[in-house]
PDB file of C-alpha atoms in Angstrom:
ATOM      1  CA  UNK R  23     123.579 100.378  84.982  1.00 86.00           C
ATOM      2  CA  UNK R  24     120.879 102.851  86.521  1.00 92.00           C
ATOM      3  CA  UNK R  25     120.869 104.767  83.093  1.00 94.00           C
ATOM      4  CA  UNK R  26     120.728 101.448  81.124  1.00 95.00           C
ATOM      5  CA  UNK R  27     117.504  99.860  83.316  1.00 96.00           C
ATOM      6  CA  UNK R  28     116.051 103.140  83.049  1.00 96.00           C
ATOM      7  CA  UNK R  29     115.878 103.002  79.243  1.00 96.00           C
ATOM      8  CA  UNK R  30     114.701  99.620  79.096  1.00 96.00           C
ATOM      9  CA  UNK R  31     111.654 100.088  82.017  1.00 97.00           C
ATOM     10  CA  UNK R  32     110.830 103.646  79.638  1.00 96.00           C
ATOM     11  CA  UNK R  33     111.016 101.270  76.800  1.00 97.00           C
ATOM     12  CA  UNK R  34     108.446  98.849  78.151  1.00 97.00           C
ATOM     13  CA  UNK R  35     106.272 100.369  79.781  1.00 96.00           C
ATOM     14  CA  UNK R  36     104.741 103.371  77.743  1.00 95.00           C
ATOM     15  CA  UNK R  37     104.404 101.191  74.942  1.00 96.00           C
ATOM     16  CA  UNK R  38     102.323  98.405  77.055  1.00 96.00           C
ATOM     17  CA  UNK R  39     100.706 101.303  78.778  1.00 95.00           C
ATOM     18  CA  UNK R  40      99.225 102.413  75.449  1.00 93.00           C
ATOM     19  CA  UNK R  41      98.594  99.175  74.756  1.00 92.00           C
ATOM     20  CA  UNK R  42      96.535  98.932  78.261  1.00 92.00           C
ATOM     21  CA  UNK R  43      94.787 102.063  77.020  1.00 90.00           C
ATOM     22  CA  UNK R  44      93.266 100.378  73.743  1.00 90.00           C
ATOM     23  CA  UNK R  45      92.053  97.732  75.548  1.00 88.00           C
ATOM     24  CA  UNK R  46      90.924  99.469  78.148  1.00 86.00           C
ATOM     25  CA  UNK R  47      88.657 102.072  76.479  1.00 86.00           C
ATOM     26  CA  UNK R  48      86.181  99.200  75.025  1.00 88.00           C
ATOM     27  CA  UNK R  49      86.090  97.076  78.193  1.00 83.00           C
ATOM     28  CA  UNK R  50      84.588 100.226  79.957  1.00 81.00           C
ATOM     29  CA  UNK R  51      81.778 100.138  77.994  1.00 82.00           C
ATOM     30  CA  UNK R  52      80.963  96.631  79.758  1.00 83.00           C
ATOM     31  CA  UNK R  53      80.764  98.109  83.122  1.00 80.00           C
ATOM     32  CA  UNK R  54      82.984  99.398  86.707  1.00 80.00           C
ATOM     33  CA  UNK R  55      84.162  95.819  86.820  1.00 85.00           C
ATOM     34  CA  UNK R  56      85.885  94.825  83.773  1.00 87.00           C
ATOM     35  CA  UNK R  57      87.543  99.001  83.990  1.00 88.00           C
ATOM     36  CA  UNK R  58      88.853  98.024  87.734  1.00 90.00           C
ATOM     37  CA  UNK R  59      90.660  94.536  86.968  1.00 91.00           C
ATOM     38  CA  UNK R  60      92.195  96.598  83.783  1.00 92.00           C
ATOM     39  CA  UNK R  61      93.724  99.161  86.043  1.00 92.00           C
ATOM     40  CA  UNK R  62      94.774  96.522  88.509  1.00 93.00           C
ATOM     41  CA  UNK R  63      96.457  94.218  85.715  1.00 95.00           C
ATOM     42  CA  UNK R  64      98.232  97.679  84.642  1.00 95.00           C
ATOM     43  CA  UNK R  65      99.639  98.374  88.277  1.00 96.00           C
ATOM     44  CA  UNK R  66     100.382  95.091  89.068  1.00 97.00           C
ATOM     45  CA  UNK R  67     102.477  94.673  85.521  1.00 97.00           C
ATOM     46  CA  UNK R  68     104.055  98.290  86.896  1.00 97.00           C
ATOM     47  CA  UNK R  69     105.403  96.452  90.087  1.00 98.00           C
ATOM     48  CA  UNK R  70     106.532  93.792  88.643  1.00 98.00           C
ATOM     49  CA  UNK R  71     108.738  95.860  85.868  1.00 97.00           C
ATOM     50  CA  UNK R  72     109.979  98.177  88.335  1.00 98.00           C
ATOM     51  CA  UNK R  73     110.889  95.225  90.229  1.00 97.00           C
ATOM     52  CA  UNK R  74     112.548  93.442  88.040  1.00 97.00           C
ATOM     53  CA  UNK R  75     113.738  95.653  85.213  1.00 97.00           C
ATOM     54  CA  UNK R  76     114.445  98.610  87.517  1.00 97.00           C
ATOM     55  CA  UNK R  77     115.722  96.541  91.309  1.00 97.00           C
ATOM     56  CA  UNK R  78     112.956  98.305  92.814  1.00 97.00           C
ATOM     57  CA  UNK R  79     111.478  96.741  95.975  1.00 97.00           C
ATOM     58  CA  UNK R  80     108.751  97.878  97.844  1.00 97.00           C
ATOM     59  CA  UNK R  81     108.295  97.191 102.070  1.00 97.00           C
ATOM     60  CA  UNK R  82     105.320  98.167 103.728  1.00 97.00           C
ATOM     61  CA  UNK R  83     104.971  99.369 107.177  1.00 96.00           C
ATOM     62  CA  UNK R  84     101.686  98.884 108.509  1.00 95.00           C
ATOM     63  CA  UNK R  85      98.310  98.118 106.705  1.00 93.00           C
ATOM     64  CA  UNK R  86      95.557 100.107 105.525  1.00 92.00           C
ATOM     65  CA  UNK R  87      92.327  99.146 107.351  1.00 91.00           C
ATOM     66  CA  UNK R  88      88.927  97.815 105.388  1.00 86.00           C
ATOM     67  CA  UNK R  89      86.891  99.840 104.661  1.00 85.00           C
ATOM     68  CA  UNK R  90      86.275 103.712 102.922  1.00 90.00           C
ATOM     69  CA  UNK R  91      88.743 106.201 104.426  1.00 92.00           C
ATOM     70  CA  UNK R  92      90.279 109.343 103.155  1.00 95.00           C
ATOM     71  CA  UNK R  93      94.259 108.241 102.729  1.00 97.00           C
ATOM     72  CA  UNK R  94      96.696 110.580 102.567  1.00 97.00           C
ATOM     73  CA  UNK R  95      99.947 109.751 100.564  1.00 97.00           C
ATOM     74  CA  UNK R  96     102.974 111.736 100.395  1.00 97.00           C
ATOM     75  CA  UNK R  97     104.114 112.334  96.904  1.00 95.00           C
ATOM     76  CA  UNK R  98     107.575 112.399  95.581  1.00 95.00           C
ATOM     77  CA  UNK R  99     107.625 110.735  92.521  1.00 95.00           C
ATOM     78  CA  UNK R 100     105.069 108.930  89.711  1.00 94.00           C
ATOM     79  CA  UNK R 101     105.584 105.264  91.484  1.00 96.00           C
ATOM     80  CA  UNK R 102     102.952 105.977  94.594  1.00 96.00           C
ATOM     81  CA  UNK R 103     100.348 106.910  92.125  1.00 94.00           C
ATOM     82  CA  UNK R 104     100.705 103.937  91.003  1.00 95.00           C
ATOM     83  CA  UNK R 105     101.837 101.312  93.940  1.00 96.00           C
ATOM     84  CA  UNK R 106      98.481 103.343  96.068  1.00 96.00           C
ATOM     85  CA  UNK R 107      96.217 101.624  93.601  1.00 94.00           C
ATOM     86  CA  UNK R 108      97.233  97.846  93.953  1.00 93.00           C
ATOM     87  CA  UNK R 109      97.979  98.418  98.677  1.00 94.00           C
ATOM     88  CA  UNK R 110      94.801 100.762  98.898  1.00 91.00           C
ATOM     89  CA  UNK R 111      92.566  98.282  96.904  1.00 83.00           C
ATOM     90  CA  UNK R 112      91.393 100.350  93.942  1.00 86.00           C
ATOM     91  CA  UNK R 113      90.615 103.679  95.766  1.00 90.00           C
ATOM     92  CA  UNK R 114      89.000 107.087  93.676  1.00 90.00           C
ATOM     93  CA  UNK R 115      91.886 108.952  93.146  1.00 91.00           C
ATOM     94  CA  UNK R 116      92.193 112.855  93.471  1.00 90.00           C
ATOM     95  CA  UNK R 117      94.243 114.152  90.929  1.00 87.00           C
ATOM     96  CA  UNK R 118      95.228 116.924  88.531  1.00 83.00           C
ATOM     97  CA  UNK R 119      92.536 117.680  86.040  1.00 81.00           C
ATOM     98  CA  UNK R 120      94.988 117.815  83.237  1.00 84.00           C
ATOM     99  CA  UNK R 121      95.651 113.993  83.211  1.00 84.00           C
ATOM    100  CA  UNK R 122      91.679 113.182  83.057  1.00 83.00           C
ATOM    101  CA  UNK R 123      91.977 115.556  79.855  1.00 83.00           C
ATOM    102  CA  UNK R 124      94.253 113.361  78.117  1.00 85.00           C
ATOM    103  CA  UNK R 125      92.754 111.422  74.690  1.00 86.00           C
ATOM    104  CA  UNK R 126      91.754 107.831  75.629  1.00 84.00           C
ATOM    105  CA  UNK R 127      93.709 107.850  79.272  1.00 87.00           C
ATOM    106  CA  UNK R 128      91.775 110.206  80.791  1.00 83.00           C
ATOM    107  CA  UNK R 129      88.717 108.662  79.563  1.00 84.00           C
ATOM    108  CA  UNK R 130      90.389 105.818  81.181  1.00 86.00           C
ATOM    109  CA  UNK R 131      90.615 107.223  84.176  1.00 87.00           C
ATOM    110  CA  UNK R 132      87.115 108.698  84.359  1.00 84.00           C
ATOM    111  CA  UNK R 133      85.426 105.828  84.163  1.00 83.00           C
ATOM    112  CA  UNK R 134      87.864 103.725  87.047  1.00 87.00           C
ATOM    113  CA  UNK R 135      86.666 106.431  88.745  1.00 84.00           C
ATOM    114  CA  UNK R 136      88.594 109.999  89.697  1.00 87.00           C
ATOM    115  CA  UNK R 137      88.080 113.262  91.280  1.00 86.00           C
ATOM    116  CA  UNK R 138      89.833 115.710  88.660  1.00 84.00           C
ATOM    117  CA  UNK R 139      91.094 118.585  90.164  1.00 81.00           C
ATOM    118  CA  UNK R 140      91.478 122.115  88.601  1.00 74.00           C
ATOM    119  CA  UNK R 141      94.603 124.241  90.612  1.00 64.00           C
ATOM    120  CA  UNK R 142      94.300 127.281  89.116  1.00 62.00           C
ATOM    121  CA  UNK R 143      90.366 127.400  89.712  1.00 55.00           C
ATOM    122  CA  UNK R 144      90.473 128.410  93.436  1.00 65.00           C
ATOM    123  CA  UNK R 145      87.099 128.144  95.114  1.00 70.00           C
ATOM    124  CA  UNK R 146      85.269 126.859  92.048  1.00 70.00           C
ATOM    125  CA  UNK R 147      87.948 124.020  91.967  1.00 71.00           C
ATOM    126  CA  UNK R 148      86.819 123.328  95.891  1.00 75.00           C
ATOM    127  CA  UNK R 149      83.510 123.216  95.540  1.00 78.00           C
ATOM    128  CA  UNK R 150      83.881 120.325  92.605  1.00 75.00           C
ATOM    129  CA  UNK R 151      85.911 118.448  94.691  1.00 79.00           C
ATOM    130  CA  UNK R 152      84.072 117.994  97.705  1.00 80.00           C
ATOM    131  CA  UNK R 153      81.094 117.322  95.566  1.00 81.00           C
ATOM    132  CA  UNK R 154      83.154 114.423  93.457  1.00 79.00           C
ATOM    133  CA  UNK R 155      84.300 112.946  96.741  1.00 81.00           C
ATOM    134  CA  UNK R 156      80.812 113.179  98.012  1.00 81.00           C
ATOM    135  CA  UNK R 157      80.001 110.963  95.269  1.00 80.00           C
ATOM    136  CA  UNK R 158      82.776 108.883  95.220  1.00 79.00           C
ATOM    137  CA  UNK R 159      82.252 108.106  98.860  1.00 78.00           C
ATOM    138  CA  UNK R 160      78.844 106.697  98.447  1.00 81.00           C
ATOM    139  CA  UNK R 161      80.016 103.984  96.096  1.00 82.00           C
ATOM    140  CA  UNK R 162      81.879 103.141  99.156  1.00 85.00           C
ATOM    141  CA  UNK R 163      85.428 103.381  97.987  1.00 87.00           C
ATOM    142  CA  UNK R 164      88.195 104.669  99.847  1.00 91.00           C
ATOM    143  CA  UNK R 165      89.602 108.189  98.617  1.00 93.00           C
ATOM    144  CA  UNK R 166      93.527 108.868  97.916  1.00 94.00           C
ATOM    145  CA  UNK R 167      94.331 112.519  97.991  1.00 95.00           C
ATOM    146  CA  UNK R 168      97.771 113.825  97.355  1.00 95.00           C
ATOM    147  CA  UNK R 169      97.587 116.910  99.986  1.00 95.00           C
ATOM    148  CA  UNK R 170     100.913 118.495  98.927  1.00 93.00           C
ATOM    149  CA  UNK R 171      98.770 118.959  95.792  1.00 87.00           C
ATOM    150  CA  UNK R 172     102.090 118.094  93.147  1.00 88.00           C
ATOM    151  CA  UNK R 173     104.955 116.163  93.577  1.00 91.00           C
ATOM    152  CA  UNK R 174     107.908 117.976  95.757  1.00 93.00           C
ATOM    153  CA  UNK R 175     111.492 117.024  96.117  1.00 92.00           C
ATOM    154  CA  UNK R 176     113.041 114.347  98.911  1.00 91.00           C
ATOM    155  CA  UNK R 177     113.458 115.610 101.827  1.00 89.00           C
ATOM    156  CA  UNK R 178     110.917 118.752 101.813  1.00 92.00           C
ATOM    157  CA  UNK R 179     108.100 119.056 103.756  1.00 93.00           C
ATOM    158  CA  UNK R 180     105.775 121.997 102.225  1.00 94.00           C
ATOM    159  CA  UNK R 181     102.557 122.979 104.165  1.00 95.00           C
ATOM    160  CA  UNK R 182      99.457 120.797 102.918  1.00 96.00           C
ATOM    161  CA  UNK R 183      96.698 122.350 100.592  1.00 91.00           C
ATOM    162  CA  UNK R 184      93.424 123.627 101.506  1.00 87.00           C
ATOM    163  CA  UNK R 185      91.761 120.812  99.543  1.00 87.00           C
ATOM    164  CA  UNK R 186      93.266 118.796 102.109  1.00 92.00           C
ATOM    165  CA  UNK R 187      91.218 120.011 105.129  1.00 92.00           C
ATOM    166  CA  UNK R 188      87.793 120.952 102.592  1.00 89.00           C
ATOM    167  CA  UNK R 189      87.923 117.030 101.509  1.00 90.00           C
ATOM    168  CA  UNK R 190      88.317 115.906 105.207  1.00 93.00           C
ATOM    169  CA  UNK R 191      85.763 118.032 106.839  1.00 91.00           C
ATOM    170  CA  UNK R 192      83.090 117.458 103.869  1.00 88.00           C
ATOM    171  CA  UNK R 193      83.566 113.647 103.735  1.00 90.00           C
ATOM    172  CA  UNK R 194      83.631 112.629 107.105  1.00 91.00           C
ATOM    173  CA  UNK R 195      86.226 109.925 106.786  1.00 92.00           C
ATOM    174  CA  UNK R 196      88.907 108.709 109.064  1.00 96.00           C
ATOM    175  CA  UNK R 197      92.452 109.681 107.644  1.00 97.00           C
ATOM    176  CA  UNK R 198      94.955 106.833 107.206  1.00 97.00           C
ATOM    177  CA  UNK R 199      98.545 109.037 106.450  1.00 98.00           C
ATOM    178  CA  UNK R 200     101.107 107.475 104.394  1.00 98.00           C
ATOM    179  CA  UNK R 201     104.557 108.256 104.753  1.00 97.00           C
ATOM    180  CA  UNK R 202     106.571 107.743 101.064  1.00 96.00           C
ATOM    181  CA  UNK R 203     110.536 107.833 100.526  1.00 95.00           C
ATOM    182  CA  UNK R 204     110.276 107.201  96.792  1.00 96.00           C
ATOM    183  CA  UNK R 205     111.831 110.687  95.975  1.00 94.00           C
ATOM    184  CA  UNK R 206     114.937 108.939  96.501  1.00 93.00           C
ATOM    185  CA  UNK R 207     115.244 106.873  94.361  1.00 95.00           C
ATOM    186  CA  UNK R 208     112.569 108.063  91.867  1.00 93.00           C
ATOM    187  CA  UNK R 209     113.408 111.637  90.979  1.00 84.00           C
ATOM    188  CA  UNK R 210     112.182 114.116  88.542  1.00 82.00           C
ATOM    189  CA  UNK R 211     114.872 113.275  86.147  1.00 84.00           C
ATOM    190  CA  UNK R 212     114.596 109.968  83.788  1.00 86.00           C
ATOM    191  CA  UNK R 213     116.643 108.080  85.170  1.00 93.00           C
ATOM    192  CA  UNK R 214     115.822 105.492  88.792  1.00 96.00           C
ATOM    193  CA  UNK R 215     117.540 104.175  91.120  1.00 96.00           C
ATOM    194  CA  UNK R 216     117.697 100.696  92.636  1.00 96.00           C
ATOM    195  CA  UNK R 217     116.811  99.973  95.911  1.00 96.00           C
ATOM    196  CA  UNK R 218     113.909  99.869  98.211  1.00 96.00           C
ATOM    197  CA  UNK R 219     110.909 102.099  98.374  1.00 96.00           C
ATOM    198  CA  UNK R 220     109.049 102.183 101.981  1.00 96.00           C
ATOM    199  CA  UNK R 221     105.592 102.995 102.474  1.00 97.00           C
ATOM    200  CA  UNK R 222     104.958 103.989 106.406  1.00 97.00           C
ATOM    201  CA  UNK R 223     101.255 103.545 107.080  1.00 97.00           C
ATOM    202  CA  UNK R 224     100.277 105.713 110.075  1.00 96.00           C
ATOM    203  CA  UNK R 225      97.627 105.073 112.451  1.00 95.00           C
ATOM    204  CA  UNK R 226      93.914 106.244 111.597  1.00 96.00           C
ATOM    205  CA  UNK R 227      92.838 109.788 112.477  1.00 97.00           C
ATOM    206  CA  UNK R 228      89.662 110.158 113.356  1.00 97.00           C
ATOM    207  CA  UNK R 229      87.339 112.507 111.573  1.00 95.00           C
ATOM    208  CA  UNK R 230      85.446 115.656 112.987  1.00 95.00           C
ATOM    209  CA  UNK R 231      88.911 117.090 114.287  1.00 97.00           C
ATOM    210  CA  UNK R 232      89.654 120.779 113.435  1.00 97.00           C
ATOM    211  CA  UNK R 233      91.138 122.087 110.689  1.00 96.00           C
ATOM    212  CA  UNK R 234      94.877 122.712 112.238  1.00 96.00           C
ATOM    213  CA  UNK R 235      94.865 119.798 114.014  1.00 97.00           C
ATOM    214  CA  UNK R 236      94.169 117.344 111.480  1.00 97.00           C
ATOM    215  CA  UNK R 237      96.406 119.156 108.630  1.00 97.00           C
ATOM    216  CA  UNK R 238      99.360 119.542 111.715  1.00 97.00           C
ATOM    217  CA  UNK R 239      98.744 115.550 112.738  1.00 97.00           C
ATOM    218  CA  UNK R 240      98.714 114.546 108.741  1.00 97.00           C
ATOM    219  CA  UNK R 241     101.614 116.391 107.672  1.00 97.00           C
ATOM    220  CA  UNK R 242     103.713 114.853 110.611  1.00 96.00           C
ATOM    221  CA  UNK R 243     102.614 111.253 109.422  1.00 96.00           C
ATOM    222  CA  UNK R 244     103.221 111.899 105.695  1.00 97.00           C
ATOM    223  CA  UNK R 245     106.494 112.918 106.409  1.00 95.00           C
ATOM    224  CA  UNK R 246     107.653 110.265 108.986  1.00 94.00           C
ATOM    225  CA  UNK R 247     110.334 108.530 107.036  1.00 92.00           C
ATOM    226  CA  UNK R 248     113.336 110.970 107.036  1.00 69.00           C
ATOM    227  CA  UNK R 249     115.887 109.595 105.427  1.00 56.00           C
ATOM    228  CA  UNK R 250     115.907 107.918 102.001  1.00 52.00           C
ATOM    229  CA  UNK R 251     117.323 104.329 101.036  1.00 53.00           C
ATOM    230  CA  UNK R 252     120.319 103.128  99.916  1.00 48.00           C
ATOM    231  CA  UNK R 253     120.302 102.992  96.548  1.00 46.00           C
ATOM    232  CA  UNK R 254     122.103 100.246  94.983  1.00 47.00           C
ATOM    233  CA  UNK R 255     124.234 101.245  91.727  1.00 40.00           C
TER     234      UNK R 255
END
């Protein structure tokens, strides 16, 4: 059964998400509004099909408070990227430079409004992302950063990425850490589980701490949910 939703969700939604695209691309043109309620549709039809095509339910611990803060996700899998958009209420997103390359999605994406990231820049790549969440921050959005900086495995816990700490200390935000146990269920592989995805929304860090505190406090609240969930066959 796993195998068989799998290729049925895969069968949906690349197609629609293409689809998404093509309407998408035009309805920028008309402004940041039109582009936002696009990319919420297209997360909101995600849930839903991962819900009900792939048994996928999501339970949230905690809430993320109004208002802009820096939010840092743990990142095991493709579904946060997506689930963060509809519970963080349509934040700038931090993310790999190669997707905002991409024909038509990344101009998608560039125009909902992201910080692209270059990895293999080093200090050139940190000095464009502080300034592109300096920006982002004054249209008073939250940010989401990934601070892992790529997708690792359930049940590791690597060290977080300088980024991490050069976005905190430039922006000046509170932190809200969230704790994911997607990896479970949601591998690398193509093929999902059933069951239910928890999202473990820490308590607000303040800003102006220093650099090993805050990256010692975050990286114990992204990686608060230990164990993974049942999956259901």
């Amino acid at each position: 059964m796993p195998v068989l939703r799998s290729l049925l969700y895969a069968a949906i939604f690349y197609p629609a998400t293409f689809l998404w695209v093509l309407v998408g691309v035009p309805a920028t043109l008309l402004g940041r509004r039109p582009t936002l309620a696009i990319v919420l549709s297209w997360v909101d039809f995600h849930h839903w099909l991962a819900r009900h095509v792939l048994g996928i339910r999501v339970e949230v611990d905690g809430r993320i408070p109004a208002g802009p803060q820096l939010i840092a996700v743990k990142h095991q899998s493709m579904f946060e990227t997506l689930e963060m958009v509809r519970l963080s209420r349509l934040p700038v997103i931090v993310l790999k430079k190669e997707l905002s390359d991409l024909p038509l999605f990344g101009l998608m994406t560039r125009r909902y409004g992201v910080i692209p990231v270059e990895r293999s820049a080093g200090a050139k790549a940190l000095r464009a992302l502080v300034e592109a969440g300096q920006e982002a921050v004054a249209t008073g959005r939250s940010v989401i950063i990934y601070p892992e900086g790529t997708r690792v495995p359930a049940g590791e816990t690597p060290p977080l990425k300088s980024g991490f700490a050069a976005l905190y200390r430039a922006l000046g935000l509170p932190v809200v850490p969230v704790a994911v146990n997607s990896g479970w269920l949601w591998g690398r592989g193509f093929v999902h589980q059933s069951g239910t995805i928890t999202f473990k929304v820490g308590e607000p860090i303040p800003a102006g701490l220093p650099r090993g505190q805050i990256e010692a406090r975050v990286h114990a609240a992204i990686n608060a949910l230990e164990s993974g969930p049942q999956a259901r066959a």
